[in-house]
PDB file of C-alpha atoms in Angstrom:
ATOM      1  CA  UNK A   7       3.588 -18.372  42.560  1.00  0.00           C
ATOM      2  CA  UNK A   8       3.267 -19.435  38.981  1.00  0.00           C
ATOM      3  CA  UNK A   9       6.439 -19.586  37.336  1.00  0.00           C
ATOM      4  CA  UNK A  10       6.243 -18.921  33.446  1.00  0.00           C
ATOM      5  CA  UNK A  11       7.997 -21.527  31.141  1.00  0.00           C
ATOM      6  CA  UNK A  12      10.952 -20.604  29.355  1.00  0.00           C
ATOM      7  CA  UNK A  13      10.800 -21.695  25.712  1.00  0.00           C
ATOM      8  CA  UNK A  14      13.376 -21.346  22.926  1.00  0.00           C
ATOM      9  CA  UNK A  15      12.730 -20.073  20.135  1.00  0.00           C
ATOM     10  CA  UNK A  16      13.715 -21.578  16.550  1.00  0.00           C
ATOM     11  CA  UNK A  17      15.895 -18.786  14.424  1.00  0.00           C
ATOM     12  CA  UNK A  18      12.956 -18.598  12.629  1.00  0.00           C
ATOM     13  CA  UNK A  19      11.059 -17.572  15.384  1.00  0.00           C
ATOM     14  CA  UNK A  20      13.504 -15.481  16.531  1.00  0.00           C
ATOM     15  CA  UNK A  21      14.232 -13.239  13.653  1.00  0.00           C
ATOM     16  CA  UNK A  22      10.236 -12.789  13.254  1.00  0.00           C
ATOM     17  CA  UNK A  23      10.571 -11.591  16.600  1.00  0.00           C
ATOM     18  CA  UNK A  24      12.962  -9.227  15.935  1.00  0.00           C
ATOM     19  CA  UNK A  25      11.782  -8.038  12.684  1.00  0.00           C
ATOM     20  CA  UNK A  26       8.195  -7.342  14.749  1.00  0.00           C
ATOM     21  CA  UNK A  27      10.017  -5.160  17.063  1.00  0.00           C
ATOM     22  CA  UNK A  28      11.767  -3.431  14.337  1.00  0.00           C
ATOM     23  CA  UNK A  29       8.482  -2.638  12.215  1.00  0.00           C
ATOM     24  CA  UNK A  30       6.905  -1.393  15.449  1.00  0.00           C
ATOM     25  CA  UNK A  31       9.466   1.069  15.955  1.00  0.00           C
ATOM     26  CA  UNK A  32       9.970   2.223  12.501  1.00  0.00           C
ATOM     27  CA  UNK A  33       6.058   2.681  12.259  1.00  0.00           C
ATOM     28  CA  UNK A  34       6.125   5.364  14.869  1.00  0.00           C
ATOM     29  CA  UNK A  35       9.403   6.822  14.437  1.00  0.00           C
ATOM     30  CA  UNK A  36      11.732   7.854  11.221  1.00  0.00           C
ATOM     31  CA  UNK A  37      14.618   5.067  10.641  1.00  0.00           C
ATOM     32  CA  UNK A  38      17.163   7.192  11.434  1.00  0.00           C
ATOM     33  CA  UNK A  39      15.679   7.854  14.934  1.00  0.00           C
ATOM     34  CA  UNK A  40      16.417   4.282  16.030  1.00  0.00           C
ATOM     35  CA  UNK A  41      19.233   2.615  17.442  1.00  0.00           C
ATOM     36  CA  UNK A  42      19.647  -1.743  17.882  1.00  0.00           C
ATOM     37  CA  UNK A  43      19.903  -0.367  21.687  1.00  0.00           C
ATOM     38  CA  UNK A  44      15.850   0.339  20.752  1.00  0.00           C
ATOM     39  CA  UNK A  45      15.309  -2.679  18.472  1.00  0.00           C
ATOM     40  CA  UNK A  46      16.912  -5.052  21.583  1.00  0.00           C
ATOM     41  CA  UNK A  47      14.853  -3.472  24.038  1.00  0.00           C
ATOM     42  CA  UNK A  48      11.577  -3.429  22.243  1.00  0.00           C
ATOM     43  CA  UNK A  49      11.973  -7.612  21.607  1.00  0.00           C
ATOM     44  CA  UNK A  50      13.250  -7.708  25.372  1.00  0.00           C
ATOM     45  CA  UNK A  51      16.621  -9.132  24.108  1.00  0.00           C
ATOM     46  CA  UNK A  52      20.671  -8.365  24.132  1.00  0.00           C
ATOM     47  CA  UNK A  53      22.252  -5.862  21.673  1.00  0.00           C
ATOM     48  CA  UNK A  54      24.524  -8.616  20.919  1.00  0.00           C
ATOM     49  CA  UNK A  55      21.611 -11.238  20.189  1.00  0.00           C
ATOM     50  CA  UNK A  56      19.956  -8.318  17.729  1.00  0.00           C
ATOM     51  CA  UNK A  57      23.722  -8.359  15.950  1.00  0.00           C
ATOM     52  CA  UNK A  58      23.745 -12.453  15.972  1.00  0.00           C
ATOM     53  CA  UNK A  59      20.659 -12.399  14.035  1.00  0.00           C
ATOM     54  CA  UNK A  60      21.767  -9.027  11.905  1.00  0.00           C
ATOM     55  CA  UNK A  61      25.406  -8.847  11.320  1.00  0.00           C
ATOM     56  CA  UNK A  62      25.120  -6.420   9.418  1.00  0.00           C
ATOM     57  CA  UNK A  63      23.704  -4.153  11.823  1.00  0.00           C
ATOM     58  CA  UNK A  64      20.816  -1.364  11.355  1.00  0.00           C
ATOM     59  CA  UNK A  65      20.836  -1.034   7.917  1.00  0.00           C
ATOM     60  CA  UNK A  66      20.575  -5.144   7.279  1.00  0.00           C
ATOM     61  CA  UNK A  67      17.974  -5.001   9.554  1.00  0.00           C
ATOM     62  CA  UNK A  68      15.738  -1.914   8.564  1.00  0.00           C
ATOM     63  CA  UNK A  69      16.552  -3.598   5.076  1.00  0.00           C
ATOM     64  CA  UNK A  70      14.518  -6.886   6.379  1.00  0.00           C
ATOM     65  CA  UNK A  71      11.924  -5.263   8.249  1.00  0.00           C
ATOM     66  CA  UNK A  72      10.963  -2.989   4.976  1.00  0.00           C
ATOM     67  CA  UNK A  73      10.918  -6.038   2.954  1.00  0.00           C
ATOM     68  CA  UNK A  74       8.434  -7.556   5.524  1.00  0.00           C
ATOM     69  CA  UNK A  75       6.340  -4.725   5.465  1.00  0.00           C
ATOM     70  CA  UNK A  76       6.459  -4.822   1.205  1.00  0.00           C
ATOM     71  CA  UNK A  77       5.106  -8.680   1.352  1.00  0.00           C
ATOM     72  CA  UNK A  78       2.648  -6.712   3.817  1.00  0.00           C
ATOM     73  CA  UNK A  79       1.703  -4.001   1.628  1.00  0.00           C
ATOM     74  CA  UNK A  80       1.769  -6.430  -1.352  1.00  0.00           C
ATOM     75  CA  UNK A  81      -1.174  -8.648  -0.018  1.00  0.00           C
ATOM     76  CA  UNK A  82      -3.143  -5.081   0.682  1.00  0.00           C
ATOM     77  CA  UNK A  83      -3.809  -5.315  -3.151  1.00  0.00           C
ATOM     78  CA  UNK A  84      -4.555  -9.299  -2.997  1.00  0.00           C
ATOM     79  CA  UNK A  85      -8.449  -9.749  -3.891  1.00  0.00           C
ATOM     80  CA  UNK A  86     -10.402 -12.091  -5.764  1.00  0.00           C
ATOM     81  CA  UNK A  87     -11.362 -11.412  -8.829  1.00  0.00           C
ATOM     82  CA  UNK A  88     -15.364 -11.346  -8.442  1.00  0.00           C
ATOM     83  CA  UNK A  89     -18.110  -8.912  -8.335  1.00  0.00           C
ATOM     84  CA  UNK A  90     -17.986  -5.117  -9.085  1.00  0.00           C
ATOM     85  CA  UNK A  91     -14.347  -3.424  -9.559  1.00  0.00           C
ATOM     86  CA  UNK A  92     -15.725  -0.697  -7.117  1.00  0.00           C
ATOM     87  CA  UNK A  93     -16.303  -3.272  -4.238  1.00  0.00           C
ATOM     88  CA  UNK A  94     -12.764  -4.953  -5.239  1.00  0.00           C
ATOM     89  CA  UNK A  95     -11.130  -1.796  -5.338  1.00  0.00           C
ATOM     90  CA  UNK A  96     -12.954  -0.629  -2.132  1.00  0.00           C
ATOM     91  CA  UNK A  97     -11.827  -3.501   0.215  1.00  0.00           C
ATOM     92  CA  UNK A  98      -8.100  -3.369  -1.643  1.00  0.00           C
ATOM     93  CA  UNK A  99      -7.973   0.443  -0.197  1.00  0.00           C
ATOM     94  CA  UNK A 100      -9.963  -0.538   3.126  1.00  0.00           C
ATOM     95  CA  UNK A 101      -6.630  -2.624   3.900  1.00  0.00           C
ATOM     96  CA  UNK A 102      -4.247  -0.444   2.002  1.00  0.00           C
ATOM     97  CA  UNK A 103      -5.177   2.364   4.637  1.00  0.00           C
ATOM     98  CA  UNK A 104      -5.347   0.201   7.324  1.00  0.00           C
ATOM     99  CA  UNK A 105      -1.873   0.076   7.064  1.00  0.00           C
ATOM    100  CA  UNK A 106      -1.051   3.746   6.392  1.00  0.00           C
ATOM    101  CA  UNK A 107      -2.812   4.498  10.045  1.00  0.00           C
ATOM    102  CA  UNK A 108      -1.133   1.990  11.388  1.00  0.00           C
ATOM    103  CA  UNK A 109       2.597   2.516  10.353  1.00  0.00           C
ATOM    104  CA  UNK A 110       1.615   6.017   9.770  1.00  0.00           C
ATOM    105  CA  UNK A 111       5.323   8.022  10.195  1.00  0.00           C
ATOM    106  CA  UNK A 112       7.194   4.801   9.426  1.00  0.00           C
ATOM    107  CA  UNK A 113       4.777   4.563   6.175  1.00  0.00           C
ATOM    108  CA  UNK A 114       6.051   8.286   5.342  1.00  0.00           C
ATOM    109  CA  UNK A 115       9.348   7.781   5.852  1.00  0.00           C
ATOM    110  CA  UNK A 116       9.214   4.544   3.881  1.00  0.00           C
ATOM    111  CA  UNK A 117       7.728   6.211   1.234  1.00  0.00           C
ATOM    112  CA  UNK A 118       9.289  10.061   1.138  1.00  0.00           C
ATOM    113  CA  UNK A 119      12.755   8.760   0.987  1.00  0.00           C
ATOM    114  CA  UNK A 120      15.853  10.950   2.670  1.00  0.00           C
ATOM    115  CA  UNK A 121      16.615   8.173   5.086  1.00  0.00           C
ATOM    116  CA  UNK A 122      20.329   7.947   6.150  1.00  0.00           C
ATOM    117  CA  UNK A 123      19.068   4.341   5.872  1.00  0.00           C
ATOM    118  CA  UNK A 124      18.408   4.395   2.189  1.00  0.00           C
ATOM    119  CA  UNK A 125      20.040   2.360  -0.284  1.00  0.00           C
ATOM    120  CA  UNK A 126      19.156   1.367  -3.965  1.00  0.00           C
ATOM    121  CA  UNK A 127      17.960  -1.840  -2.091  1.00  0.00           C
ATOM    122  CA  UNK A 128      15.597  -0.500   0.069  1.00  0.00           C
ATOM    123  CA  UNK A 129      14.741   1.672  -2.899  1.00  0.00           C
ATOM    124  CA  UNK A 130      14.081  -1.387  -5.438  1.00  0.00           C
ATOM    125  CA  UNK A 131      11.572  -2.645  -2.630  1.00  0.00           C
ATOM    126  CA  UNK A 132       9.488   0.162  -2.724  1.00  0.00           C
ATOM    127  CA  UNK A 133       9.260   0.322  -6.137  1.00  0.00           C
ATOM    128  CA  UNK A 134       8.769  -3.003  -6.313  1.00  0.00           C
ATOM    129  CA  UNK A 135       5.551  -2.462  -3.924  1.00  0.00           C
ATOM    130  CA  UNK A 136       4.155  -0.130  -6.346  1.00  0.00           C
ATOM    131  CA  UNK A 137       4.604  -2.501  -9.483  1.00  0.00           C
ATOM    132  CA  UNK A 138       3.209  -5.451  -7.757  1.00  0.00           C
ATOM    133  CA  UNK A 139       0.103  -3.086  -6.816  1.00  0.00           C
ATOM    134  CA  UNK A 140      -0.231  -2.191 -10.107  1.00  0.00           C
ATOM    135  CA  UNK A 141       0.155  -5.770 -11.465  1.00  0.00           C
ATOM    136  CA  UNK A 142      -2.639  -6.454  -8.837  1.00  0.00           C
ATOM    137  CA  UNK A 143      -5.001  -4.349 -10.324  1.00  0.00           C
ATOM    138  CA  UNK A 144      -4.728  -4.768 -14.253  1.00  0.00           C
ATOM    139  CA  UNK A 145      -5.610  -8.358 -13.292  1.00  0.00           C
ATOM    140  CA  UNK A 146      -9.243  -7.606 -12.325  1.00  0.00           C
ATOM    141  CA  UNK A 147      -9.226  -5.616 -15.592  1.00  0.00           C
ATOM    142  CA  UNK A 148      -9.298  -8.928 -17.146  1.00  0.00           C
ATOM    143  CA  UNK A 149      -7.599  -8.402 -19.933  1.00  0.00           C
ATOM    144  CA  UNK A 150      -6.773 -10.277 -22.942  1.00  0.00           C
ATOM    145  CA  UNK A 151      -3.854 -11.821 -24.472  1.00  0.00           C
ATOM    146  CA  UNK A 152      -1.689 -10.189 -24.636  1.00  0.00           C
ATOM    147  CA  UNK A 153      -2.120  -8.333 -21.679  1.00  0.00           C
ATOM    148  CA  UNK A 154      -2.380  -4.224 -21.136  1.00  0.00           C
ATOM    149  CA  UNK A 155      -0.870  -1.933 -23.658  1.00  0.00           C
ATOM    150  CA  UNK A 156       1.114   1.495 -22.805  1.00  0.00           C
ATOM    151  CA  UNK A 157      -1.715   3.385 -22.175  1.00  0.00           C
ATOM    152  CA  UNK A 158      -3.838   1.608 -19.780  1.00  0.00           C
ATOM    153  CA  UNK A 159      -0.712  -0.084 -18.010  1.00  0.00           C
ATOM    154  CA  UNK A 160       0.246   3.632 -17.722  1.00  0.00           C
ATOM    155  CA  UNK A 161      -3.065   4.792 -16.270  1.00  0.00           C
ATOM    156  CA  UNK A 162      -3.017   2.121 -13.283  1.00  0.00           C
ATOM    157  CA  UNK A 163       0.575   3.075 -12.803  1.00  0.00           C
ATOM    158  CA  UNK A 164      -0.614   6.518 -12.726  1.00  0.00           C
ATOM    159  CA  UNK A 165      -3.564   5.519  -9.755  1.00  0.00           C
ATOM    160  CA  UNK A 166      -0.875   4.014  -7.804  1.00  0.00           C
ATOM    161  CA  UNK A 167       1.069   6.984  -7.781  1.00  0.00           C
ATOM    162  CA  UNK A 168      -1.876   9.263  -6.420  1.00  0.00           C
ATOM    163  CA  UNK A 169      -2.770   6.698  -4.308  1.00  0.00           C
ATOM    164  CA  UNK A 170       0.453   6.617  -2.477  1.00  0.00           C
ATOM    165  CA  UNK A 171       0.544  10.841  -2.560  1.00  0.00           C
ATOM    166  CA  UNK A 172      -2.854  11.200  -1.015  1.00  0.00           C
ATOM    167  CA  UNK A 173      -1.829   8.724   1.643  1.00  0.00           C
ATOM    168  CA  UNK A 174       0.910  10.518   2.493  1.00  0.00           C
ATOM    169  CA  UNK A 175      -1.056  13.925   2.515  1.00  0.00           C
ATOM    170  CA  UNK A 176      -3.848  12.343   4.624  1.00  0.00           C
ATOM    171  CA  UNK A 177      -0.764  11.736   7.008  1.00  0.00           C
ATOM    172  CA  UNK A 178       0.131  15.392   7.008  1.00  0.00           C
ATOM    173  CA  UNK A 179      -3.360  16.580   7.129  1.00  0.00           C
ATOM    174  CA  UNK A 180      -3.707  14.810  10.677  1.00  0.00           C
ATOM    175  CA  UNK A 181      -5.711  12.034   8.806  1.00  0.00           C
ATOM    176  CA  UNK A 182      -9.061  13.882   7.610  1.00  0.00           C
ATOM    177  CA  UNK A 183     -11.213  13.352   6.038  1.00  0.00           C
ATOM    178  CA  UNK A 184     -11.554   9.947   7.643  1.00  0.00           C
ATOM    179  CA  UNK A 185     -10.483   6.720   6.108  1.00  0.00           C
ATOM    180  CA  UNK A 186     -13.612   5.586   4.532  1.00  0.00           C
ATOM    181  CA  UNK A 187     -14.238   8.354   2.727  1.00  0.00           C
ATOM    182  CA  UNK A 188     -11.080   9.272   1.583  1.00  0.00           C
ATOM    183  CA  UNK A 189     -10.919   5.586   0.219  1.00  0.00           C
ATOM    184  CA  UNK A 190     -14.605   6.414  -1.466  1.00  0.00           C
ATOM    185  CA  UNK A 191     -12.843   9.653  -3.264  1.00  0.00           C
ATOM    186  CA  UNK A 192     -10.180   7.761  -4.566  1.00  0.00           C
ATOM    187  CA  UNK A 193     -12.607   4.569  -6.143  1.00  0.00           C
ATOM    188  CA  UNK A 194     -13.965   7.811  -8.036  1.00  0.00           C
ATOM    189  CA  UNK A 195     -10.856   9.018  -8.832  1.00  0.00           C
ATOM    190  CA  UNK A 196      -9.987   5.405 -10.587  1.00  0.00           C
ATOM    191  CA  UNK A 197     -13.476   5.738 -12.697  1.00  0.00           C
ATOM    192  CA  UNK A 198     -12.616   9.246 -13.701  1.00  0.00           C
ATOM    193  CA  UNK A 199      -8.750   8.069 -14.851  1.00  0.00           C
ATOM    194  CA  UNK A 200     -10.211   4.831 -16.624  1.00  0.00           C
ATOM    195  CA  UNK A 201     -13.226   6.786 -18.584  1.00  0.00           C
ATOM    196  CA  UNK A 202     -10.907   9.666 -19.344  1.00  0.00           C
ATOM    197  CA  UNK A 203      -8.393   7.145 -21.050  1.00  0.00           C
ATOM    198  CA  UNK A 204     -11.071   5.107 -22.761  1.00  0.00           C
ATOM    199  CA  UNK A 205     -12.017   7.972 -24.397  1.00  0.00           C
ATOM    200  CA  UNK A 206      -8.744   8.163 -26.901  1.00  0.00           C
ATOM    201  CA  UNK A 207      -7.662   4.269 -26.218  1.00  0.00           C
ATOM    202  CA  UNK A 208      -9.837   1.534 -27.540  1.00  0.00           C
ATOM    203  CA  UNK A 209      -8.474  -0.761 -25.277  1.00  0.00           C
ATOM    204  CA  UNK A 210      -8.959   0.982 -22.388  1.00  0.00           C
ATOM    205  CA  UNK A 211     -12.531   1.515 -23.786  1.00  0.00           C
ATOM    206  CA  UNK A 212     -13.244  -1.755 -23.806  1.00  0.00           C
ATOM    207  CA  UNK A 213     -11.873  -2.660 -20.222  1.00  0.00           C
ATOM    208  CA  UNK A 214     -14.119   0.239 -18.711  1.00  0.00           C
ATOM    209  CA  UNK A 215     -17.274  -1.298 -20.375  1.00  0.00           C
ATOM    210  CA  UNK A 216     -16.880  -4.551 -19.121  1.00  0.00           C
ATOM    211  CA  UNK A 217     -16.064  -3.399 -15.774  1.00  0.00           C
ATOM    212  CA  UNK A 218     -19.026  -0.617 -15.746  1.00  0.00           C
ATOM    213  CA  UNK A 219     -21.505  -3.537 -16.861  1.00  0.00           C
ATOM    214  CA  UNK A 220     -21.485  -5.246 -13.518  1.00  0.00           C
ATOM    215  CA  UNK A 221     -21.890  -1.885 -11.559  1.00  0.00           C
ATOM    216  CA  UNK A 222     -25.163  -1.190  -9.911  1.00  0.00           C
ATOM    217  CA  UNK A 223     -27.025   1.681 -10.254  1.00  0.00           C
ATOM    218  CA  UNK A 224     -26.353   2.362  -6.126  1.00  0.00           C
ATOM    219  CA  UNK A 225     -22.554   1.114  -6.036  1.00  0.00           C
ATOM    220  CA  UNK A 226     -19.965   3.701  -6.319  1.00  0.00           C
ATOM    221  CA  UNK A 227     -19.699   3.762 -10.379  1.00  0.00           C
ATOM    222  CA  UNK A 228     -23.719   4.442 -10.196  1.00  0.00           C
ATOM    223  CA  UNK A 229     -23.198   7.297  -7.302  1.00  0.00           C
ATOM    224  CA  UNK A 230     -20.443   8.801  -9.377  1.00  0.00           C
ATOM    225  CA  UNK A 231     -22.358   9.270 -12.471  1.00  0.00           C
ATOM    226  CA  UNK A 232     -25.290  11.096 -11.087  1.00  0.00           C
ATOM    227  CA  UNK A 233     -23.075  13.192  -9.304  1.00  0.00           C
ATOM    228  CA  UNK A 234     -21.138  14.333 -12.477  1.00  0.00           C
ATOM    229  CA  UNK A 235     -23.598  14.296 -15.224  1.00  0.00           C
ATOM    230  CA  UNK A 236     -25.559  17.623 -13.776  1.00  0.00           C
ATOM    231  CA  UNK A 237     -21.657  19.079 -13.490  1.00  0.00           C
ATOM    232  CA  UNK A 238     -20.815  18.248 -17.110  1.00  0.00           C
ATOM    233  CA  UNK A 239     -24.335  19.010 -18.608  1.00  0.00           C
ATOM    234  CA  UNK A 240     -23.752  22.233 -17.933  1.00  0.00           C
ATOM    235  CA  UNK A 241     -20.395  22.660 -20.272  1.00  0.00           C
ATOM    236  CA  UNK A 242     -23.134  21.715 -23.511  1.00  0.00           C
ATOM    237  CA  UNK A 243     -21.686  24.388 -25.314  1.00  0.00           C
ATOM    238  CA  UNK A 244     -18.784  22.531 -25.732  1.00  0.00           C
ATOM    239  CA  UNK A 245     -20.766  19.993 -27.973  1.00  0.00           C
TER     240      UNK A 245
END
C-alpha cells in the first residue's frame, strides 16, 4: 500500500487553502447559510485551525474570501489594449460571465446585499470592483490628457451598472439566453450608450470615432448598424 506524504503547508499556503474552501461555499450558498463547522470541513481541517488562521471568525473570513474574489473579478476586466473595442469588450465579458456561472448564488448574494455578513467593508469592496471595472474600460477609450470628463466617465459607470443587473437577472432567469449571446447583447448595448452620448458630448464623440474606425464591417459594431439603420429609417419623419 502506498502511503501518501504528509506535507506542511506554509501560512501562506494555508490561508489560500482556506480562503478556496470558503469561496466554494459562498459560490453555491448565501453567506449567512454557512458556518466555520462548513468552512473546516470543506478544507478537511479543525474548527479551531479555521479560527487560528481567522480570529476573527466568519465575518473576517467571508471579509477575505470577498476580497479574493474582487482581485478575481478585477482581472475579468484586464485586457490589452489592441484591436477592435468589440473584441476587447467581448473577451472582458467572456470572463466576466465565466465567473457569474460559476459563483452564481454566491455572485448574487455578493452583489444584492442583505447579508447578516455585510459591513461597510465588504461594501467598499464591491464598490471598489465596479470602479476598477470602470477604470478598466475608459483605458481602451484611449483618452487624452486629461483623462474622461463627467459625461463619458458617467456613461461607462452607467454600463457597469447594467452589466452587473443583467447578470444578476440572467441568474434569476435560470441563465437564458445563454452566455454568449447575452454577452453579444450587452457589446451592443455599450455601442448604443457610447453613440447616444456622443451625440450631445464632443468628447464622447470623438472617443466613439476612433473606436468605430477600427471596427469591421462583420464585427459586432458592423452587425449592429445594419441591424438598426432599417429600425431607425423608418422614424424619417422625425428629420
Amino acid at each position: 500500500m502506498t502511503v501518501r506524504a504528509y506535507r506542511r503547508l506554509s501560512v501562506e499556503e494555508r490561508r489560500a487553502q482556506l480562503l478556496d474552501a470558503a469561496l466554494s461555499l459562498f459560490a453555491h450558498r448565501a453567506p449567512e447559510e454557512i458556518s466555520l463547522d462548513d468552512v473546516a470541513e470543506a478544507a478537511g481541517v479543525s474548527r479551531p485551525l479555521v479560527y487560528r488562521y481567522f480570529p476573527g471568525g466568519k465575518q473576517q473570513l467571508y471579509e477575505a474570501a470577498l476580497r479574493s474574489a474582487a482581485d478575481v473579478l478585477e482581472l475579468c476586466f484586464a485586457e490589452p489594449q489592441a484591436g477592435p473595442l468589440t473584441g476587447r469588450l467581448s473577451r472582458v465579458l467572456d470572463r466576466y460571465l465565466a465567473f457569474v456561472d460559476e459563483h452564481d448564488a454566491g455572485f448574487a448574494a455578493l452583489l444584492q446585499g442583505g447579508s447578516v455578513v455585510e459591513t461597510s467593508r465588504t461594501t467598499a469592496t464591491v464598490d471598489g470592483i465596479r470602479r476598477a471595472a470602470a477604470e478598466q474600460i475608459l483605458l481602451h477609450l484611449d483618452l487624452p490628457a486629461p483623462g474622461p470628463g463627467p459625461r463619458l466617465r458617467m456613461m461607462v459607470r452607467t454600463w457597469i451598472t447594467a452589466v452587473e443587473a443583467t447578470s444578476l437577472i440572467w441568474l434569476d432567469e435560470g441563465k437564458q439566453p445563454e452566455a454568449a449571446t447575452l454577452r453579444d447583447w450587452l457589446v451592443d448595448q455599450f455601442i448604443a450608450l457610447l453613440t447616444a452620448t456622443a451625440a450631445t458630448d464632443p468628447e464622447t464623440a470623438a472617443a466613439a470615432r476612433a473606436a468605430l474606425a477600427l471596427e469591421r464591417p462583420d464585427g459586432p459594431a458592423g452587425l449592429l448598424a445594419r441591424r438598426v439603420i432599417p429600425v431607425v429609417s423608418e422614424a424619417a419623419h422625425l428629420l
